[in-house]
Coordinates of C-alpha atoms and ligand atoms in Angstrom, one line a residue:
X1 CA -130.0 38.1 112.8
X2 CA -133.2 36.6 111.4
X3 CA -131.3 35.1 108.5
X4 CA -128.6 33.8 110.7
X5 CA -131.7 32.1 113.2
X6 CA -133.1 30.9 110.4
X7 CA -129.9 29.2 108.8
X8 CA -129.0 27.4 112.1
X9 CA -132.6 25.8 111.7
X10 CA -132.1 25.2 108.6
X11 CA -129.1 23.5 109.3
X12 CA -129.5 22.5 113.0
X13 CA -126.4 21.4 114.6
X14 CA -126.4 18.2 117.2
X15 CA -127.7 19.4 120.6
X16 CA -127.9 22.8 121.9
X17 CA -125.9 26.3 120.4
X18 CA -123.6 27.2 122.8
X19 CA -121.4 29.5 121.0
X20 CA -120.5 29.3 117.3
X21 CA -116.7 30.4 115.6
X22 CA -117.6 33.7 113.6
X23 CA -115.5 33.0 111.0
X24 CA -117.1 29.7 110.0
X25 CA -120.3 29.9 111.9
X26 CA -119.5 26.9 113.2
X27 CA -121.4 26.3 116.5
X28 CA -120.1 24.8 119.1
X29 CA -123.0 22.7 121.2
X30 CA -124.4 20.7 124.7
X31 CA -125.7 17.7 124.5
X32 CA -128.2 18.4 127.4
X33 CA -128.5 22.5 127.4
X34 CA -125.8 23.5 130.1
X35 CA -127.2 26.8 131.1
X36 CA -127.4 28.3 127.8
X37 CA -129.5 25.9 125.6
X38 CA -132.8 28.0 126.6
X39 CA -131.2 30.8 124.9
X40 CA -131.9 29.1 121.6
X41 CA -135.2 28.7 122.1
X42 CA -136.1 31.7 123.4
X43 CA -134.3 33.2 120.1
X44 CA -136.4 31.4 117.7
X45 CA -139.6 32.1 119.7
X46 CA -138.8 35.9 119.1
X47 CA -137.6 35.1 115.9
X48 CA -141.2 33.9 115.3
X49 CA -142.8 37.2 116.4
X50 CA -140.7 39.3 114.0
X51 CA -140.3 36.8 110.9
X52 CA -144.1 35.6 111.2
X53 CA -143.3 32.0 110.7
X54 CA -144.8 28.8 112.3
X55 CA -141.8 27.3 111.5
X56 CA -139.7 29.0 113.6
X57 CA -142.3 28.7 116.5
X58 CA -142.7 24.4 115.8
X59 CA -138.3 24.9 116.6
X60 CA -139.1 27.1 119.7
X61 CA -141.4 24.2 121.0
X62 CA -139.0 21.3 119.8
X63 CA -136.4 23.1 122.2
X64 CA -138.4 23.7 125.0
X65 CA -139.7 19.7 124.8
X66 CA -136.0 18.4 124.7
X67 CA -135.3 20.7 127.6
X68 CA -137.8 19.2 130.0
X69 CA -135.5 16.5 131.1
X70 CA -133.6 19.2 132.4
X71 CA -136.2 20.4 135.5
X72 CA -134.8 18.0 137.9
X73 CA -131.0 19.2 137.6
X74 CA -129.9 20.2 140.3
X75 CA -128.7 23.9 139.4
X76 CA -130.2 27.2 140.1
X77 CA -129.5 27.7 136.3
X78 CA -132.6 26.0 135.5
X79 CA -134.0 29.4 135.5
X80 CA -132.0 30.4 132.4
X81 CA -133.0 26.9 130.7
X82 CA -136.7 27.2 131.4
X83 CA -137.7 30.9 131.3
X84 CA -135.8 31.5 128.4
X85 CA -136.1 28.3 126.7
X86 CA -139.8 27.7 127.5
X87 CA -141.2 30.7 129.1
X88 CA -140.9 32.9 126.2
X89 CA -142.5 30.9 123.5
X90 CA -145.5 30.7 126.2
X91 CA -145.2 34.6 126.4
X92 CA -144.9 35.7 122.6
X93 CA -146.5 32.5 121.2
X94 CA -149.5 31.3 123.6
X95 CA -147.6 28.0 122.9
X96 CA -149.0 25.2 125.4
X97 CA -146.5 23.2 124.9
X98 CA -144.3 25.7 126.2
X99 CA -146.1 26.3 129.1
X100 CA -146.3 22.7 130.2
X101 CA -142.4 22.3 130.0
X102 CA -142.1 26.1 131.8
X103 CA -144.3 24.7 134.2
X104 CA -142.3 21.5 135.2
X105 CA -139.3 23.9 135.3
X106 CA -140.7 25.8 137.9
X107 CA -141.6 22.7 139.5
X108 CA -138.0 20.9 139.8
X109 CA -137.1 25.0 140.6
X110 CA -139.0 25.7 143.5
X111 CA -138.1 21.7 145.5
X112 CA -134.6 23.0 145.3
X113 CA -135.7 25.5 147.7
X114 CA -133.9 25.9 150.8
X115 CA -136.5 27.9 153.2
X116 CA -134.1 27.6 156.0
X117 CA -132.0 30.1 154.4
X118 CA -134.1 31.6 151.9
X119 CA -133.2 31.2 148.4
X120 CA -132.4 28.6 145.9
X121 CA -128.6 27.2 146.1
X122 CA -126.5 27.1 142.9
X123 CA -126.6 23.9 143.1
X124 CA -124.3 20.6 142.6
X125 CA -124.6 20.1 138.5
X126 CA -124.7 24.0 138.2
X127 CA -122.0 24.9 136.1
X128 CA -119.5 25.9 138.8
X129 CA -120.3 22.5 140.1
X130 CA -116.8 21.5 141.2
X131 CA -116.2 24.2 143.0
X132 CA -119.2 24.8 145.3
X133 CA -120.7 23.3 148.3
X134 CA -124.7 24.0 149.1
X135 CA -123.9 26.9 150.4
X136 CA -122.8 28.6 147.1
X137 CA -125.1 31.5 145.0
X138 CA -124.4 33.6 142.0
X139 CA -126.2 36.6 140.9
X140 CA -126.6 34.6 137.6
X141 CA -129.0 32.5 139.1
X142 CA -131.6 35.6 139.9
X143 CA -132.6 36.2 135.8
X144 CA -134.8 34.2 134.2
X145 CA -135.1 32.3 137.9
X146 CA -137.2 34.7 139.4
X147 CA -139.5 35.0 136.7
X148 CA -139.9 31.4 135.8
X149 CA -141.2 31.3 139.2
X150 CA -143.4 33.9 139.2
X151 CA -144.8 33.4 136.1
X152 CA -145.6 30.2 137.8
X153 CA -147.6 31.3 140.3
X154 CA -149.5 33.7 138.1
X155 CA -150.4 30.1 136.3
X156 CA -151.6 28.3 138.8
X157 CA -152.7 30.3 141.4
X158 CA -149.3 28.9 144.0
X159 CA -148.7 32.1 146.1
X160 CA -145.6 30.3 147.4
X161 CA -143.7 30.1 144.2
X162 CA -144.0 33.8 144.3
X163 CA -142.9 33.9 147.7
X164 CA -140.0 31.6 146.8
X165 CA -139.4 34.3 144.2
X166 CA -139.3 37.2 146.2
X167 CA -137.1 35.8 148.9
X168 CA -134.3 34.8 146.1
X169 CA -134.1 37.9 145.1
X170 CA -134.0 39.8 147.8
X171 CA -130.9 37.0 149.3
X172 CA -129.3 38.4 146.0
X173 CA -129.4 41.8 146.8
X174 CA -127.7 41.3 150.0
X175 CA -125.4 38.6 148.6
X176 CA -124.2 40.1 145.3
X177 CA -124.8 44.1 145.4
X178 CA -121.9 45.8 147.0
X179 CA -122.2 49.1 148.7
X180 CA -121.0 51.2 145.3
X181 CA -123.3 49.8 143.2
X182 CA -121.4 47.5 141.4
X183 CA -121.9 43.7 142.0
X184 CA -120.1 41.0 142.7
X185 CA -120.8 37.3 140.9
X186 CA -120.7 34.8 143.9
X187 CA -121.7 34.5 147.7
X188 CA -120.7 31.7 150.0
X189 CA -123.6 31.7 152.7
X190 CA -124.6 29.4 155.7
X191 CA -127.3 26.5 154.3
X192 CA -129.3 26.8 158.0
X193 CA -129.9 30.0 157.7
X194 CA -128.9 32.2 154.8
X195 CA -126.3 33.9 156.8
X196 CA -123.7 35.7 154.3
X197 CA -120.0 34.4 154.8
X198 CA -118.6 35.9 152.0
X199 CA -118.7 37.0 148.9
X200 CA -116.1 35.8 145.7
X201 CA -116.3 35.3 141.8
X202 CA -116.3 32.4 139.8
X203 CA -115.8 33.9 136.1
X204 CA -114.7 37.4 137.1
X205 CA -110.9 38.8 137.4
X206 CA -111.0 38.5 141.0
X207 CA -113.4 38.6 144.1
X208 CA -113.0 42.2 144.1
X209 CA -113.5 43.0 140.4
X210 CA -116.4 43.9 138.7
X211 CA -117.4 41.1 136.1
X212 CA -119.0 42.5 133.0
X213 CA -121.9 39.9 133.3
X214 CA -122.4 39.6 136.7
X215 CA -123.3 43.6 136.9
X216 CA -125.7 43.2 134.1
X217 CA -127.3 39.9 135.1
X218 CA -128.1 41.8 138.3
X219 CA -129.7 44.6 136.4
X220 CA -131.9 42.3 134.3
X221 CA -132.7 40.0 137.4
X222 CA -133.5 42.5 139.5
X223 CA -135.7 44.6 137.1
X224 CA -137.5 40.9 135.7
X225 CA -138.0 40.7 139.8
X226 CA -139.6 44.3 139.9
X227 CA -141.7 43.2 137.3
X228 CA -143.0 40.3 138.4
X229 CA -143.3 39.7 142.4
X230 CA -141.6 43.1 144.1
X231 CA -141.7 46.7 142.9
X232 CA -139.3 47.8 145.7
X233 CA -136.6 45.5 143.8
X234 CA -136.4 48.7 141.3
X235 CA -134.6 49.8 144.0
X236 CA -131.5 47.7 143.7
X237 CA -131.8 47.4 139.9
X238 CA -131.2 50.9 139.3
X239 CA -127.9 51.2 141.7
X240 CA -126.6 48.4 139.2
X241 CA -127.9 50.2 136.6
X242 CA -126.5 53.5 137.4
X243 CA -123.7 51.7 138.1
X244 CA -123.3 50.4 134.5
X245 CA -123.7 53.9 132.8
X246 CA -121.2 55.3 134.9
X247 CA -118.7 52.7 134.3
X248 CA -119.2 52.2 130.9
X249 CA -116.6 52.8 128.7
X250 CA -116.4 55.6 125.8
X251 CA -117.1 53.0 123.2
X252 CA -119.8 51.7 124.8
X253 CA -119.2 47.9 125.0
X254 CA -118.0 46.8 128.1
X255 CA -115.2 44.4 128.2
X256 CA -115.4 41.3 130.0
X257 CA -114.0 42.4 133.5
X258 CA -114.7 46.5 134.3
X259 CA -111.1 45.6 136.1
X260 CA -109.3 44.1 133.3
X261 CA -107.8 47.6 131.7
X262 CA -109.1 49.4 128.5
X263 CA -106.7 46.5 126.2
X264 CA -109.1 43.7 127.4
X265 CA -111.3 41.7 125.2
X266 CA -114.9 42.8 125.0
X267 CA -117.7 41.0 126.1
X268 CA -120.6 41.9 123.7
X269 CA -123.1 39.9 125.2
X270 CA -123.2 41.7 128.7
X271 CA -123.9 44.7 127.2
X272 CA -126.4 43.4 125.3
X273 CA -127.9 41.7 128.4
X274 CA -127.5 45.2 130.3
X275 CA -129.4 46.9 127.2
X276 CA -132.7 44.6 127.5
X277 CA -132.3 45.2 131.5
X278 CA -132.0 48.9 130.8
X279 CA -135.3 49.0 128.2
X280 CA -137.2 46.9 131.2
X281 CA -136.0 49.4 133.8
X282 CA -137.1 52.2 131.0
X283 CA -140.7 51.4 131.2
X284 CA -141.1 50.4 135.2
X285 CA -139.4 53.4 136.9
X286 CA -140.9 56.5 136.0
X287 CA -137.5 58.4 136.8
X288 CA -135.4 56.8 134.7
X289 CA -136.7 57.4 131.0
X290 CA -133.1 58.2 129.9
X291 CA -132.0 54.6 130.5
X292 CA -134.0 54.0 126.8
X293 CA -131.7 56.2 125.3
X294 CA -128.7 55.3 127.0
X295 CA -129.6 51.5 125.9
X296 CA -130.5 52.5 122.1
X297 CA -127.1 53.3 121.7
X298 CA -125.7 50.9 122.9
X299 CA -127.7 48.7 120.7
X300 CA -126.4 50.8 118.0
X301 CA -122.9 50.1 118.9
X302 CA -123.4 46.3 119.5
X303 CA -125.1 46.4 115.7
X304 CA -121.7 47.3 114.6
X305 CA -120.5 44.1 115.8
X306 CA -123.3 41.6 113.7
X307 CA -121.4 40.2 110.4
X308 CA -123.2 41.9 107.6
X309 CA -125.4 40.3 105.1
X310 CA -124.0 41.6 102.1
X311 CA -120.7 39.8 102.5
X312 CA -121.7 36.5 104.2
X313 CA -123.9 33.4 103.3
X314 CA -126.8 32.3 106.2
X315 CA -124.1 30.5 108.0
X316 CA -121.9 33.6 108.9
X317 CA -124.3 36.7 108.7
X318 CA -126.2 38.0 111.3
X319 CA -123.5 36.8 114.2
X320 CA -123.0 39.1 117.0
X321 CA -119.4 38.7 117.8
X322 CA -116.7 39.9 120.1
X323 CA -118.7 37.7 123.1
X324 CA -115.9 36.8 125.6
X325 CA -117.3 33.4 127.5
X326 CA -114.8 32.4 129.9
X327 CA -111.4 33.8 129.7
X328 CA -110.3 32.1 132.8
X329 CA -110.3 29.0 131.4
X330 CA -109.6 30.5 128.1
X331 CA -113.1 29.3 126.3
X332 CA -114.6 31.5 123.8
X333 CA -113.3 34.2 124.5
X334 CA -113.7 36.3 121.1
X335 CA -117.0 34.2 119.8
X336 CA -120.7 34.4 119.2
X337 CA -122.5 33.9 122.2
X338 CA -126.2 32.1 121.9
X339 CA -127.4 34.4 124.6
X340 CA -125.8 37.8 123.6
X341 CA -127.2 37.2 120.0
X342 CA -130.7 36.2 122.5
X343 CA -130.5 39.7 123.9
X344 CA -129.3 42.1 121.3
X345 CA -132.5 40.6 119.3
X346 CA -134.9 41.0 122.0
X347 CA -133.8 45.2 122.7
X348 CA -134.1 45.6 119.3
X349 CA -137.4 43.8 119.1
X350 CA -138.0 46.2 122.2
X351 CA -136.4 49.2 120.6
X352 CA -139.0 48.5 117.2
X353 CA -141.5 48.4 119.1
X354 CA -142.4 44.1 118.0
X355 CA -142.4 43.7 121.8
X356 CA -143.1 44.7 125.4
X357 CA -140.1 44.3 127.2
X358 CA -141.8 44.4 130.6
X359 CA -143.4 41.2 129.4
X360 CA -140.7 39.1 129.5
Ligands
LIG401 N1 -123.1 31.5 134.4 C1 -123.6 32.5 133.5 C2 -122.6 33.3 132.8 O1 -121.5 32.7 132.6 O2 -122.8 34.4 132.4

C-alpha cells in the first residue's frame, strides 16, 4: 500500500483521489474534495509514520492547505474533510500547518450548529444535497465530525465545541441506532427542536436495510466520540459493533447492503472502516478485548483483496479493491475506494503496533 501511496505522489493526478479503476489505477478525482478528498491526506500522513519520509508528510500538508477552502461548505461532511485530511497530519506529524487548517474546519463546523435542535444538519452542499432540507442527518456525519471538534476544544481551551460534540453524537444515537443494533444511514428531524420524524437511507437498499457503511460509520463515530468527549458513547458503539460481528458474513467482508443477499457486490471499505472502529473499541472497553481479534482477521481477509506487488507496477499494486461506492446510482461499484485503502492502512498500522488507534 506504501508503494501504491507513494506512486500516486509521484504521479499526482488533477484534484483529489476519489476512487481509482484497479485495472489501470486510474483515479478518478474532485476538483474541491467532496467528502472524500481528506482521505488522501490523512493516507499520506500515515504513510509518513510508516515509510519515514518528509516527503510524504510536505503531500499530507499540501492536501490539508488546498482543503481549507472547504471550512465554510455547508455540509456536516466537513468532518471527514478536516479530521481526516488535516487532523491526522496534526496527530502523527505535529504538523502546524495541519493544525491551523483543522482548526478553521472546526471553525466553519461548529457555526453550522443548530442549538435549537442539537446537532449539526447535513447540510445543503452535503453530498445528498438535492435531496435534503435542514432537517436532514446521516450517521456519516458523526466520524471524523465529532473529533475534529473535540480535538478542537482540547486546542484551544473552547468547552463549547466539545459540547457541540457531545450533543451530535448523542442526536445520532437516537437518530440512526435502531433497537436491534443495527443502524440506519438517515434521519429526517424537526430544525426547532431536534424532534425525530423519521428515519430513511440515502445510499442503502432501503429505509429498512442495513447499509454496510452506515453500521460501521456508527461504530467508528461512536467509539472516536467515546474517545474524545463521552465515555458512556461506548455504549452505543458496541450494540453496532456487536451488531457487525453477528451479521457478518462467513467470509468476512460484508457486502455493500447486509440486505442485498449473499450474490451482492462487496463493499471492502466498510469492513475496513468497521476494523479500525473495532481496534478503537479494543483498547477503550475493557470487556471487549476479542473485538482485536475479530478485527485482525478481518484485516487478514481484506489483505487478500490489495493487488500484489510482484505482478503490478506502482500504479496498480497496493489497491484495495472490491470497494462498492454507490450502487444506486451505479458509481464505483467494484473499485478502489480512497478511504477503504485510508482504513485498511490505518488497522494495520494499528495491528503493527506503528500507531495508537485511540489517538485518532
Ligand atoms: N457519505 C459517506 C459514504 O458514502 O460512505
Amino acid at each position: 500500500m506504501l508503494s501504491r501511496i507513494r506512486g500516486t505522489l509521484a504521479e499526482p493526478p488533477i484534484g483529489f483521489p476519489h476512487y481509482a479503476d484497479t485495472g489501470t489505477g486510474q483515479w478518478t478525482t474532485t476538483s474541491d474534495g467532496f467528502w472524500t478528498g481528506g482521505f488522501w491526506g490523512g493516507l499520506l500522513a500515515l504513510a509518513s509514520v510508516q515509510g519515514g519520509d518528509q516527503k510524504l508528510m510536505g503531500g499530507a500538508e499540501e492536501v490539508a492547505t488546498q482543503l481549507t477552502a472547504r471550512a465554510t461548505s455547508d455540509t456536516a461532511f466537513r468532518g471527514f474533510l478536516f479530521f481526516f485530511g488535516a487532523g491526522v497530519a496534526h496527530l502523527v506529524g505535529e504538523s502546524d500547518r495541519a493544525r491551523e487548517v483543522a482548526l478553521a474546519g472546526a471553525e466553519g463546523l461548529a457555526a453550522s450548529f443548530n442549538h435549537n435542535a442539537g446537532l449539526i444538519p447535513l447540510g445543503l452542499q452535503a453530498e445528498e444535497a438535492d435531496a435534503v432540507g435542514s432537517g436532514a442527518a446521516n450517521i456519516d456525519a458523526v466520524p471524523g465530525t465529532v473529533a475534529l471538534l473535540a480535538w478542537a476544544a482540547r486546542e484551544t481551551g473552547r468547552q463549547s465545541f466539545a459540547d457541540m460534540a457531545r450533543a451530535h453524537a448523542r442526536r445520532h444515537v437516537e437518530y440512526c441506532l435502531r433497537e436491534d443494533g443495527s443502524v440506519c444511514q438517515s434521519a429526517e428531524f424537526d430544525p426547532r427542536d431536534g424532534t425525530l420524524v423519521r428515519r430513511y437511507t440515502h445510499k442503502g437498499l432501503s429505509d429498512g436495510s442495513t447499509w454496510a457503511r452506515a453500521q460501521a460509520w456508527a461504530m467508528l463515530g461512536f467509539a472516536q466520540a467515546a474517545h474524545w468527549v463521552d465515555a458512556e458513547l461506548a455504549e452505543p458503539a458496541v450494540t453496532a459493533a456487536d451488531w457487525w460481528i453477528e451479521h457478518l458474513p462467513a467470509g468476512r467482508v460484508a457486502t455493500w447492503d447486509f440486505d442485498a443477499g449473499p450474490d451482492a457486490p462487496r463493499d471492502t471499505s466498510a469492513t475496513a472502516i468497521a476494523a479500525a472502529a473495532l481496534l478503537r473499541l479494543a483498547d477503550l472497553v475493557p470487556s471487549r478485548p476479542h473485538y482485536r481479534d475479530h478485527a485482525a482477521s478481518m484485516v487478514a481477509t481484506l489483505c487478500q483483496f490489495v493487488t500484489p506487488t510482484e505482478v503490478g507496477d506502482q500504479r496498480t499494486s497496493g489497491m484495495l479493491t472490491s470497494g462498492c461506492f454507490d450502487p444506486k446510482r451505479g458509481v464505483a461499484t467494484d473499485a478502489e475506494l480512497v478511504w477503504g485503502d485510508y482504513f485498511l492502512f490505518e488497522s494495520l498500522l494499528s495491528l503493527q503496533g506503528v500507531i495508537n488507534p485511540t489517538a485518532l
